[in-house]
XYZ file of C-alpha atoms in Angstrom:
439
model
C -107.769 101.823 133.958
C -108.111 103.490 137.334
C -105.822 106.294 138.441
C -102.713 105.111 140.278
C -103.531 107.099 143.356
C -107.132 105.926 143.560
C -108.178 103.656 146.357
C -110.840 100.926 146.079
C -112.917 99.146 148.734
C -111.254 95.714 149.250
C -114.707 94.129 148.925
C -114.613 95.088 145.213
C -111.587 92.922 144.469
C -110.473 90.580 147.253
C -113.492 88.123 146.796
C -113.043 87.943 143.030
C -109.245 87.670 143.263
C -109.392 84.616 145.549
C -112.256 83.134 143.584
C -109.982 83.380 140.531
C -107.035 81.910 142.486
C -108.974 78.776 143.375
C -110.510 77.929 139.999
C -107.417 76.723 138.166
C -106.098 74.958 141.229
C -109.291 72.843 141.673
C -109.679 72.225 137.976
C -106.090 70.853 137.765
C -106.053 68.952 141.035
C -109.678 67.779 141.501
C -111.806 68.198 138.400
C -109.175 66.610 136.236
C -109.311 63.516 138.468
C -113.088 63.240 137.972
C -112.681 63.804 134.221
C -109.960 61.176 133.740
C -111.888 58.600 135.805
C -115.046 59.251 133.740
C -112.925 58.731 130.578
C -111.728 55.339 131.804
C -108.204 56.341 132.713
C -106.642 53.893 135.204
C -106.111 54.783 138.874
C -102.377 54.244 138.482
C -102.207 56.926 135.803
C -104.531 59.202 137.787
C -102.136 58.858 140.707
C -99.214 59.778 138.455
C -101.001 63.015 137.537
C -99.998 64.231 140.969
C -96.762 65.361 139.270
C -98.830 68.340 138.026
C -98.629 69.549 141.668
C -94.936 70.223 140.989
C -95.243 73.885 139.960
C -96.863 74.632 143.364
C -93.911 72.853 144.887
C -91.270 74.721 142.923
C -92.825 78.197 142.976
C -90.519 79.148 145.824
C -87.745 79.368 143.165
C -89.443 82.001 141.085
C -91.279 83.682 143.978
C -88.450 86.188 144.338
C -88.825 87.131 140.683
C -92.511 87.943 141.162
C -91.602 89.677 144.365
C -89.026 91.959 142.615
C -89.868 92.552 138.948
C -92.924 94.526 137.817
C -95.872 94.816 140.163
C -97.828 91.951 141.560
C -100.879 93.497 139.992
C -99.413 93.082 136.542
C -98.324 89.540 137.255
C -101.764 88.599 138.469
C -103.531 90.053 135.452
C -101.123 88.523 132.909
C -101.527 85.045 134.515
C -105.311 85.327 134.406
C -105.200 86.065 130.700
C -102.894 83.100 130.028
C -105.013 80.798 132.110
C -108.136 81.785 130.145
C -106.287 80.907 126.908
C -105.312 77.507 128.297
C -108.931 76.708 129.278
C -110.007 77.601 125.804
C -107.403 75.265 124.331
C -108.850 72.429 126.552
C -112.278 73.127 124.997
C -110.807 71.819 121.653
C -108.199 69.215 122.748
C -110.615 67.196 124.893
C -112.147 65.853 121.636
C -108.822 64.658 120.220
C -107.728 61.027 120.111
C -104.591 61.948 121.993
C -106.552 63.875 124.632
C -104.616 62.352 127.528
C -101.243 63.664 126.352
C -102.488 67.119 125.310
C -104.678 67.594 128.414
C -101.849 66.628 130.751
C -99.569 69.082 128.938
C -102.095 71.928 129.211
C -102.932 71.076 132.831
C -99.170 71.301 133.593
C -98.913 74.731 131.917
C -101.966 75.922 133.756
C -100.348 74.706 136.969
C -97.255 76.933 136.343
C -99.419 79.931 135.534
C -101.685 79.267 138.553
C -98.752 78.964 140.917
C -97.361 82.214 139.685
C -100.853 83.777 140.047
C -100.930 82.549 143.688
C -97.622 84.221 144.454
C -98.772 87.517 142.933
C -102.198 87.475 144.452
C -100.986 86.598 147.974
C -98.250 89.232 147.679
C -100.704 91.804 146.362
C -102.894 91.086 149.383
C -100.060 91.956 151.753
C -99.341 95.258 150.014
C -102.822 96.443 148.982
C -104.349 96.071 152.490
C -103.307 97.495 155.794
C -102.833 95.127 158.775
C -106.319 95.651 160.034
C -107.919 94.874 156.718
C -105.579 91.862 156.214
C -106.916 90.314 159.411
C -110.507 91.057 158.600
C -110.366 89.758 155.020
C -108.511 86.477 155.878
C -111.798 84.666 156.419
C -113.373 86.379 153.410
C -110.646 85.420 150.961
C -110.588 81.816 152.195
C -114.352 81.645 151.852
C -114.303 82.781 148.192
C -111.350 80.502 147.470
C -113.494 77.607 148.681
C -116.546 78.888 146.785
C -114.485 78.388 143.646
C -114.205 74.840 144.655
C -118.004 74.506 144.749
C -118.135 76.178 141.312
C -115.558 73.702 139.918
C -116.052 70.430 141.667
C -119.749 71.026 142.175
C -120.981 73.216 139.334
C -118.810 72.057 136.438
C -119.025 68.357 137.416
C -122.784 68.563 137.657
C -122.956 70.358 134.327
C -120.685 67.819 132.640
C -122.801 64.958 133.981
C -126.052 66.684 132.976
C -124.805 67.204 129.379
C -123.738 63.546 129.282
C -127.231 62.482 130.245
C -128.702 64.647 127.454
C -126.191 64.007 124.669
C -124.929 60.571 125.625
C -121.271 61.746 125.624
C -119.311 62.820 128.682
C -116.722 64.380 126.306
C -119.380 66.943 125.299
C -119.875 67.762 128.989
C -116.211 68.337 129.694
C -115.797 70.361 126.545
C -118.603 72.737 127.614
C -117.230 72.871 131.128
C -113.834 74.086 129.938
C -115.423 76.541 127.519
C -117.374 78.094 130.388
C -114.152 78.209 132.439
C -112.339 80.076 129.683
C -115.212 82.606 129.371
C -115.244 83.162 133.166
C -111.521 83.789 133.269
C -111.660 86.255 130.401
C -114.349 88.130 132.346
C -112.256 88.085 135.549
C -109.246 89.364 133.689
C -111.222 92.305 132.227
C -112.851 93.084 135.599
C -109.586 93.043 137.492
C -107.882 95.162 134.825
C -110.451 97.814 135.633
C -110.893 97.450 139.360
C -107.514 96.541 140.944
C -105.812 99.593 142.497
C -102.114 100.313 141.798
C -101.388 100.284 145.540
C -97.854 98.817 145.296
C -96.533 100.591 142.235
C -93.924 102.777 143.866
C -92.446 99.985 145.948
C -92.352 97.613 143.014
C -90.656 100.228 140.807
C -87.897 100.604 143.427
C -87.627 96.832 143.720
C -86.785 96.573 140.015
C -83.528 98.344 140.702
C -82.618 95.713 143.311
C -80.826 92.538 142.450
C -82.645 89.410 143.539
C -80.808 87.981 146.551
C -81.881 84.331 146.519
C -79.194 83.629 149.089
C -80.507 86.299 151.500
C -84.162 85.173 151.034
C -83.407 81.480 151.639
C -80.997 82.279 154.481
C -83.635 84.336 156.286
C -86.166 81.531 155.896
C -83.933 78.538 156.682
C -82.188 80.089 159.668
C -85.419 80.567 161.686
C -85.581 79.170 165.189
C -86.165 75.427 165.105
C -86.342 75.370 161.328
C -85.841 71.582 161.281
C -89.057 71.071 163.263
C -90.913 73.621 161.071
C -89.862 71.894 157.858
C -90.818 68.463 159.172
C -94.227 69.761 160.208
C -94.823 71.435 156.790
C -93.712 68.352 154.819
C -95.535 65.684 156.826
C -98.701 67.411 158.094
C -100.701 66.625 154.941
C -98.965 63.380 154.016
C -101.920 61.149 154.995
C -104.328 63.455 153.216
C -102.153 63.412 150.132
C -102.468 59.568 149.995
C -106.239 59.736 150.365
C -107.164 62.824 148.387
C -106.095 61.693 144.915
C -108.047 58.434 145.214
C -111.134 59.818 147.011
C -113.048 60.700 143.779
C -112.002 57.549 141.897
C -113.274 55.573 144.924
C -116.628 57.304 144.740
C -116.805 56.837 140.937
C -115.530 53.269 140.735
C -118.053 50.432 140.392
C -119.013 48.617 143.582
C -117.523 45.307 142.340
C -114.202 47.152 142.007
C -114.443 48.336 145.608
C -115.902 51.744 144.899
C -119.224 53.395 145.524
C -120.596 53.483 141.957
C -121.707 57.133 141.775
C -122.025 59.206 138.588
C -120.120 62.416 137.809
C -123.224 64.507 138.690
C -123.608 62.643 141.949
C -120.021 63.510 142.901
C -120.695 67.135 141.967
C -123.571 67.279 144.412
C -122.321 65.099 147.252
C -118.635 65.954 147.278
C -118.359 69.207 145.352
C -121.343 71.000 146.879
C -122.488 69.693 150.302
C -118.921 68.532 151.123
C -117.309 71.837 150.267
C -120.010 73.807 152.184
C -119.036 71.710 155.244
C -115.357 72.480 154.525
C -116.107 76.241 154.408
C -118.049 76.131 157.636
C -115.185 74.162 159.247
C -112.676 76.745 158.031
C -114.675 79.621 159.423
C -115.031 77.837 162.780
C -111.297 77.141 162.767
C -110.508 80.794 162.243
C -112.882 81.794 165.037
C -111.351 79.237 167.455
C -107.809 80.487 166.669
C -108.897 84.114 167.182
C -110.539 83.296 170.521
C -108.143 80.759 172.041
C -104.922 81.220 170.062
C -103.154 78.917 167.653
C -100.938 77.340 170.251
C -103.876 76.089 172.290
C -105.931 74.874 169.337
C -103.449 73.417 166.896
C -103.412 69.919 168.344
C -107.176 69.614 168.449
C -107.356 70.982 164.944
C -104.729 68.481 163.741
C -106.818 65.606 165.167
C -109.982 67.017 163.568
C -108.236 66.918 160.179
C -106.837 63.370 160.362
C -109.312 61.339 162.509
C -112.258 61.713 160.157
C -110.282 59.883 157.454
C -111.501 56.749 159.239
C -114.836 57.379 157.589
C -113.362 56.568 154.198
C -112.123 53.336 155.804
C -115.732 52.596 156.866
C -117.134 53.403 153.427
C -114.596 51.140 151.708
C -115.367 48.301 154.153
C -119.140 48.524 154.457
C -120.016 50.122 151.023
C -123.351 51.382 152.366
C -126.052 51.237 149.707
C -128.930 53.429 150.900
C -130.281 55.676 148.138
C -132.310 58.803 148.363
C -133.680 60.488 145.248
C -133.577 64.311 144.959
C -135.941 65.840 142.396
C -134.867 69.296 141.299
C -137.308 69.469 138.360
C -139.127 72.378 140.038
C -136.177 74.546 139.047
C -137.339 74.278 135.425
C -140.813 75.546 136.388
C -139.297 78.595 138.092
C -137.921 79.710 134.736
C -141.057 78.642 132.849
C -139.525 75.594 131.232
C -140.163 71.876 131.490
C -137.848 68.941 132.082
C -136.595 66.413 134.586
C -133.659 67.060 136.922
C -133.279 64.118 139.303
C -130.252 63.103 141.342
C -129.555 60.424 143.852
C -127.466 60.491 146.996
C -126.409 57.938 149.569
C -127.270 59.567 152.970
C -124.647 57.592 154.941
C -121.935 58.436 152.430
C -123.041 62.084 152.350
C -122.863 62.318 156.160
C -119.340 60.787 156.066
C -118.200 63.299 153.437
C -119.660 66.204 155.319
C -117.956 65.193 158.591
C -114.632 64.512 156.859
C -114.675 67.840 154.974
C -115.789 69.742 158.079
C -112.852 68.355 160.059
C -110.479 69.005 157.203
C -111.624 72.655 157.079
C -110.833 73.100 160.786
C -107.447 71.375 160.592
C -106.272 73.065 157.403
C -107.022 76.500 158.787
C -104.572 76.045 161.627
C -101.920 74.845 159.221
C -102.284 77.848 156.882
C -102.207 80.256 159.824
C -98.895 78.706 160.911
C -97.483 79.095 157.379
C -98.311 82.794 157.509
C -96.683 82.944 160.961
C -93.348 81.673 159.632
C -93.375 84.114 156.652
C -91.727 87.218 158.044
C -89.777 90.282 157.192
C -89.151 92.192 153.967
C -89.385 89.050 151.841
C -92.479 87.624 153.400
C -94.089 87.013 149.997
C -91.165 84.821 148.994
C -91.121 83.103 152.432
C -94.795 82.242 152.104
C -94.133 80.829 148.632
C -91.345 78.664 150.128
C -93.725 77.396 152.838
C -96.611 76.564 150.447
C -94.125 75.041 147.945
C -92.817 72.688 150.653
C -96.414 71.925 151.581
C -97.116 70.980 147.986
C -94.201 68.494 147.996
C -95.745 66.885 151.046
C -98.994 66.419 149.035
C -97.407 65.459 145.717
C -95.269 62.507 146.858
C -98.031 60.426 148.502
C -100.489 61.363 145.754
C -98.091 60.191 143.106
C -97.843 56.669 144.552
C -101.479 56.479 145.700
C -102.717 54.980 142.408
C -100.079 52.260 142.587
C -100.926 51.501 146.229
C -104.644 51.343 145.437
C -104.124 49.082 142.447
C -101.956 46.761 144.587
C -103.922 46.511 147.869
C -107.366 48.042 147.178
C -109.219 51.042 148.617
C -109.680 49.672 152.137
C -105.944 49.206 152.781
C -105.112 52.428 151.006
C -107.349 54.386 153.361
C -105.900 52.462 156.304
C -102.439 53.501 155.247
C -103.583 57.114 154.815
C -104.936 57.104 158.358
C -101.569 55.848 159.715
C -99.593 58.344 157.653
C -101.467 61.187 159.349
C -99.672 60.428 162.635
C -96.067 61.541 161.777
C -97.274 64.989 160.776
C -98.758 65.626 164.165
C -95.695 64.628 166.212
C -93.687 67.865 165.331
C -96.545 69.945 166.853
C -95.013 69.159 170.308
C -91.830 70.987 169.356
C -93.008 73.854 167.097
C -91.905 77.376 168.109
C -94.718 79.831 168.852
C -94.457 83.651 169.404
C -95.809 84.485 172.832
C -97.772 87.360 171.244
């Protein structure tokens, strides 16, 4: 362990902290969807798995505990160890006959640990870095958070599909994917145990003597100027996205006769989890630059449109089901390492362009939203306030996601995506009335 007074360059821990923060979130909320669809779970049940989002919705209630007891460093490390153990348990349970029950239970537990890890990591960020470094590393932390999405939705999905093609069993692929996730988190836990500075120890020790004032924390947050408008904006801004997101991957995986696009798990890993996420990262970086140059108040409307309008591309894909195929041969990668083998994937260029545009627009729009959540998190209890904001945001995602499977089963993908496009409108209306600090 490092000395309590020793300082560390933020580059040595901020990237890995936010990479670690993203991995369980994307495994629980995105990779699990791909997994269940590949294991023939119905869209209705996949939609119901949105309830796993609940811990991120409720974390505002135990945010003050993390904010008060022990240090956020200790909370973050302990959660990383527990998450690693959960991933290891998935390595075994995925092979059981009752995998659906056990995997849902473990995913739910991971969600609670991950939500707590989020609170601790975001709070640690506010204490470990000064204001100048906080501003500088905002884009860095978001980039590494999204790189974890590439690692999960891209890397692990491609790996699972590849192992399926070699062994004939997708179960083998998912088992290996969770085993690698467990190993990675054990490594991150050990690394952070060594490298994270004890920058908030004294303040946290004094906080232990304080009694948690939930009443004060919630009063401070819910008595802000125009809080009704703020809450409406937070709850509704991602409502349309919530309806679309849970069914996006089942749509890409479903057979064409069922209204889907008929891609494989590996195809989704490349098209959606790699190229799509790269576009999302670029959009997020551009969004941050635009806010810095022109200000959030001037850019928020354009960013909201850039997030919701590209959803029409899913409507186009569901209607036209474009069927142009390009073959990508990555077999040369074997030769680089002196091995032999075939590594061939196929992509649909029109679908890939649609996914890139949609993810790019989402990256821009989501950046403005998160900046506003930071803006409404103020004062001594800003960690708890941010947890309240992101918890309410999670509710706005969970409700439409929960019913999306039922809606898709009832009316099909085309009308589901039509409804998602319409539901994006109510979340933009409160923008007209949001309070903004002149500074």
